[in-house]
Amino acid sequence: MTYRWLPLSLLLLLPGVSGCEMLRSPSPVATAEMVLMEAQRTNEAIERGVAARGLAVREALADEDLQELDEWWRARDIYDPHKHLLPPMLAQLSLTPEEEQGPIWDVWLSLEEDKPELYHFRSLYDVRIFFLFQESLPEAVQDAYRSMLQPPRIVQWGQGGTENHLWQQYISGLAMMDGSGFPVANPHFLATHEAWLRAELTKYLTIGQGEFHSSTYYGFSIGALLNLYDFAQTPERRQLARAVLDWFSTQMALRLSWGTAGGAESRGFDRQTWGSGLTALAWIWWGEDDPQEIGRIVGQMGRQGHRLAILAATSGYRPPAQLRSLAQKTIPLPFQLRASHPSYYSYHQDNQFWETFYVTPDYSLGTLQVPGRNYQVEGTINAQYATYKLVVRDPQGRENAVVSLGGTYHSPLATGQSPGDRYLQEKGASLYQLRLTPEDEAAGVPGRSHLVIPKGYGEPHRIGPWYVWEIEGVWLCAWAWGDEIRLEMPLEEAEEHLALVAQGGHMAWVTEVLASSEYETLAEVEAALAQTRVHDENLQASGQLIYTSVEGDRLELIADARLRVGIRRINGVEQSLTDNPVLESPYVNQPLWSGRLTVDDPQLGSWELQLKPGQPRWSDPD
């Protein structure tokens, strides 16, 4: 096969946000011309990197054999084959001369004939294929696309589902109706889909998102918005897409931890390095430029990552320039984020979940406090929240270590949670408790919690009651309470992991993460832990656990089952459950109900997105 760049390369070189508009003069003597030249060089380097990473992803996907994939899904009667076949089709079309594309379109037509349904995971890719290659579509393919906007098929663009399903279906459909030039039999869909888009943007900029920072689903939602951003003919709709994309990319950059989706997340638990859907897109925008590193990361990313990365690789959207150093974590560290999130789907139930995220040069630690007790085990449920995630940076950049801590009602690997899990975090120190109630026991909640660690880090050192692991550049220290404390190595349910297990009707943990750059030897760790203070005398009677950390912060967690989250105090201050900001940190802020998101970069200055009123407005005119 002969590869060549298509006119697609023109799209790739159209950044969505001009970095030079956001640069400010580095010194009083710098001239405007010097700043402009430096900005242009920076933008050109960024575009070369995006193009190189995008080409590597497209070439990797193009290696898939469409005929084999077609035979594979038919033998199994896969109900959603498009999500497996359309991404390699997109890649092959982007690398194949027009006169040689016939066999690819033959597979597309065969798939269209046998699986004509329009559904979310199809819409995402099919709309992008249409727009990128609409000038060279075979007549039969063009007719099939035209029929998608006529009865009876057009009503399928209004199908429901989870949040990412709605993004894919509604917004890809809106792009098709707005930009295709085909007659739209039901033009009210243009209005209803745009209204939903506006409502979601308003929700995100006022109370936040239900499916927040999902390593599993962010790529799908973003891919649909890229369709609207790249292909909409109505400027206002393109602006709406840009605004939501800027909000999404800010969430990603804020918590991105060297190739892993760090911190708490909804509907996902990323243990990989550049392997999840979220990080695959992030890599296209902010990844390495070195050719050897590009090849290595594409090789370890896997097909799911490739299938989402190609969406960013074939798009003209670029995140705000201020997010680059935040995503790459080249800003001054450490910093801590406090955040809150609404309940799933809600437009009014704000402040339902409370997040803490702390990142240093060596690790990030995130916890999520989920109120109340929920025993639902099917559908969009609390089990799909990552409530404790420690990401330890691999100095070689190959495979970060990911550690989790939680109950086991929804997952034996503590990637979910148990009803009644309670957390409290300040910087690298955290408390956890699970105190079973009669309702928990009646629902079958196990009296068991796990600290789950990659098996390769071996058995811990023992320092009195502390279990201490040396993991890359940190010491992970854990103290557990329960009727029984034991080490399972390997963990039966996942042989690549070990677990420290606490079992009983009332379990509690203290974890502390220390940088080995500050505490070089185990003896120094022991001396540091000797300075901490634990008060557990009221633990069994009232669920009170108090810990004074290595840094001197006093954490108090009372697991009172009568309260939604117990009682949580840091340095004597009870943690508020009302009016918590959507985002609060030194670099990114969004006050609750404000309609305003700000990003501050030490080098590039401030960037702001806000609603004024009903329409997004930026501090940088586009």
Tab-separated table of N, CA, C and O in Angstrom, residues 194-238:
chain	number	residue	atom	x	y	z
A	194	GLU	N	-29.070	21.149	19.846
A	194	GLU	CA	-28.320	22.325	20.271
A	194	GLU	C	-28.734	22.753	21.679
A	194	GLU	O	-27.888	23.154	22.491
A	195	ALA	N	-30.019	22.651	21.987
A	195	ALA	CA	-30.486	23.015	23.329
A	195	ALA	C	-29.856	22.117	24.379
A	195	ALA	O	-29.477	22.580	25.470
A	196	TRP	N	-29.747	20.818	24.065
A	196	TRP	CA	-29.094	19.902	25.019
A	196	TRP	C	-27.636	20.274	25.204
A	196	TRP	O	-27.122	20.279	26.333
A	197	LEU	N	-26.957	20.608	24.102
A	197	LEU	CA	-25.557	21.025	24.179
A	197	LEU	C	-25.409	22.258	25.059
A	197	LEU	O	-24.510	22.339	25.915
A	198	ARG	N	-26.280	23.235	24.877
A	198	ARG	CA	-26.223	24.441	25.701
A	198	ARG	C	-26.487	24.131	27.174
A	198	ARG	O	-25.837	24.685	28.074
A	199	ALA	N	-27.430	23.234	27.416
A	199	ALA	CA	-27.737	22.871	28.803
A	199	ALA	C	-26.544	22.191	29.470
A	199	ALA	O	-26.238	22.459	30.638
A	200	GLU	N	-25.873	21.309	28.740
A	200	GLU	CA	-24.710	20.630	29.315
A	200	GLU	C	-23.564	21.602	29.562
A	200	GLU	O	-22.884	21.529	30.599
A	201	LEU	N	-23.326	22.524	28.633
A	201	LEU	CA	-22.284	23.523	28.852
A	201	LEU	C	-22.605	24.354	30.093
A	201	LEU	O	-21.718	24.607	30.928
A	202	THR	N	-23.840	24.764	30.220
A	202	THR	CA	-24.237	25.540	31.401
A	202	THR	C	-24.041	24.720	32.671
A	202	THR	O	-23.551	25.238	33.687
A	203	LYS	N	-24.426	23.460	32.622
A	203	LYS	CA	-24.247	22.580	33.782
A	203	LYS	C	-22.773	22.479	34.164
A	203	LYS	O	-22.405	22.651	35.343
A	204	TYR	N	-21.915	22.220	33.194
A	204	TYR	CA	-20.493	22.044	33.484
A	204	TYR	C	-19.878	23.307	34.080
A	204	TYR	O	-19.047	23.241	34.986
A	205	LEU	N	-20.293	24.475	33.559
A	205	LEU	CA	-19.703	25.730	34.020
A	205	LEU	C	-20.365	26.282	35.273
A	205	LEU	O	-19.953	27.323	35.778
A	206	THR	N	-21.370	25.587	35.786
A	206	THR	CA	-22.013	26.033	37.026
A	206	THR	C	-21.864	25.021	38.158
A	206	THR	O	-21.462	25.373	39.261
A	207	ILE	N	-22.165	23.734	37.905
A	207	ILE	CA	-22.089	22.745	38.992
A	207	ILE	C	-21.172	21.577	38.671
A	207	ILE	O	-20.888	20.764	39.556
A	208	GLY	N	-20.690	21.449	37.433
A	208	GLY	CA	-19.792	20.347	37.102
A	208	GLY	C	-20.505	19.238	36.337
A	208	GLY	O	-21.599	19.423	35.810
A	209	GLN	N	-19.884	18.068	36.321
A	209	GLN	CA	-20.280	16.980	35.435
A	209	GLN	C	-20.530	15.702	36.218
A	209	GLN	O	-19.816	15.381	37.159
A	210	GLY	N	-21.528	14.915	35.786
A	210	GLY	CA	-21.802	13.628	36.418
A	210	GLY	C	-20.784	12.561	36.047
A	210	GLY	O	-20.305	11.821	36.897
A	211	GLU	N	-20.440	12.478	34.762
A	211	GLU	CA	-19.479	11.470	34.285
A	211	GLU	C	-18.092	12.109	34.248
A	211	GLU	O	-17.405	12.111	33.234
A	212	PHE	N	-17.658	12.636	35.409
A	212	PHE	CA	-16.462	13.466	35.449
A	212	PHE	C	-15.183	12.650	35.289
A	212	PHE	O	-15.023	11.578	35.828
A	213	HIS	N	-14.297	13.205	34.493
A	213	HIS	CA	-12.924	12.699	34.321
A	213	HIS	C	-12.876	11.190	34.102
A	213	HIS	O	-12.017	10.489	34.641
A	214	SER	N	-13.784	10.681	33.284
A	214	SER	CA	-13.873	9.236	33.081
A	214	SER	C	-12.791	8.758	32.125
A	214	SER	O	-12.797	9.111	30.938
A	215	SER	N	-11.876	7.932	32.609
A	215	SER	CA	-10.826	7.397	31.743
A	215	SER	C	-11.408	6.477	30.689
A	215	SER	O	-10.821	6.291	29.621
A	216	THR	N	-12.578	5.912	30.956
A	216	THR	CA	-13.225	5.008	30.008
A	216	THR	C	-13.985	5.772	28.930
A	216	THR	O	-13.928	5.423	27.746
A	217	TYR	N	-14.706	6.830	29.310
A	217	TYR	CA	-15.672	7.427	28.400
A	217	TYR	C	-15.348	8.842	27.927
A	217	TYR	O	-16.018	9.342	27.029
A	218	TYR	N	-14.376	9.505	28.515
A	218	TYR	CA	-14.078	10.871	28.082
A	218	TYR	C	-13.758	10.936	26.591
A	218	TYR	O	-14.172	11.855	25.892
A	219	GLY	N	-12.992	9.969	26.096
A	219	GLY	CA	-12.602	9.993	24.696
A	219	GLY	C	-13.786	9.960	23.762
A	219	GLY	O	-13.779	10.622	22.708
A	220	PHE	N	-14.831	9.216	24.127
A	220	PHE	CA	-16.014	9.119	23.275
A	220	PHE	C	-16.794	10.431	23.266
A	220	PHE	O	-17.239	10.897	22.215
A	221	SER	N	-16.962	11.026	24.450
A	221	SER	CA	-17.668	12.304	24.516
A	221	SER	C	-16.907	13.383	23.754
A	221	SER	O	-17.487	14.163	22.989
A	222	ILE	N	-15.603	13.427	23.960
A	222	ILE	CA	-14.780	14.433	23.292
A	222	ILE	C	-14.793	14.225	21.780
A	222	ILE	O	-14.850	15.184	21.004
A	223	GLY	N	-14.760	12.958	21.346
A	223	GLY	CA	-14.773	12.687	19.915
A	223	GLY	C	-15.993	13.262	19.229
A	223	GLY	O	-15.909	13.795	18.111
A	224	ALA	N	-17.148	13.183	19.884
A	224	ALA	CA	-18.362	13.751	19.298
A	224	ALA	C	-18.256	15.267	19.199
A	224	ALA	O	-18.656	15.875	18.194
A	225	LEU	N	-17.715	15.894	20.221
A	225	LEU	CA	-17.552	17.345	20.192
A	225	LEU	C	-16.544	17.766	19.129
A	225	LEU	O	-16.694	18.834	18.516
A	226	LEU	N	-15.520	16.954	18.900
A	226	LEU	CA	-14.580	17.243	17.817
A	226	LEU	C	-15.290	17.227	16.468
A	226	LEU	O	-14.963	18.020	15.570
A	227	ASN	N	-16.266	16.321	16.314
A	227	ASN	CA	-17.035	16.306	15.074
A	227	ASN	C	-17.744	17.636	14.850
A	227	ASN	O	-17.712	18.207	13.754
A	228	LEU	N	-18.395	18.138	15.888
A	228	LEU	CA	-19.115	19.404	15.739
A	228	LEU	C	-18.150	20.563	15.544
A	228	LEU	O	-18.382	21.455	14.723
A	229	TYR	N	-17.054	20.563	16.298
A	229	TYR	CA	-16.065	21.643	16.190
A	229	TYR	C	-15.470	21.698	14.788
A	229	TYR	O	-15.318	22.770	14.195
A	230	ASP	N	-15.120	20.542	14.233
A	230	ASP	CA	-14.440	20.504	12.941
A	230	ASP	C	-15.366	20.746	11.757
A	230	ASP	O	-14.939	21.300	10.743
A	231	PHE	N	-16.646	20.325	11.884
A	231	PHE	CA	-17.467	20.241	10.679
A	231	PHE	C	-18.742	21.090	10.695
A	231	PHE	O	-19.412	21.175	9.676
A	232	ALA	N	-19.077	21.695	11.821
A	232	ALA	CA	-20.285	22.528	11.853
A	232	ALA	C	-20.121	23.729	10.938
A	232	ALA	O	-19.038	24.326	10.843
A	233	GLN	N	-21.202	24.095	10.263
A	233	GLN	CA	-21.201	25.282	9.420
A	233	GLN	C	-21.704	26.513	10.169
A	233	GLN	O	-21.444	27.640	9.756
A	234	THR	N	-22.414	26.294	11.270
A	234	THR	CA	-22.948	27.408	12.057
A	234	THR	C	-21.914	27.836	13.090
A	234	THR	O	-21.558	27.053	13.979
A	235	PRO	N	-21.395	29.065	13.016
A	235	PRO	CA	-20.315	29.483	13.926
A	235	PRO	C	-20.682	29.335	15.403
A	235	PRO	O	-19.834	28.956	16.222
A	236	GLU	N	-21.939	29.656	15.753
A	236	GLU	CA	-22.337	29.571	17.159
A	236	GLU	C	-22.255	28.138	17.678
A	236	GLU	O	-21.897	27.909	18.842
A	237	ARG	N	-22.595	27.162	16.845
A	237	ARG	CA	-22.499	25.767	17.276
A	237	ARG	C	-21.038	25.334	17.419
A	237	ARG	O	-20.686	24.580	18.320
A	238	ARG	N	-20.217	25.807	16.533
A	238	ARG	CA	-18.789	25.502	16.644
A	238	ARG	C	-18.219	26.102	17.927
A	238	ARG	O	-17.391	25.486	18.602
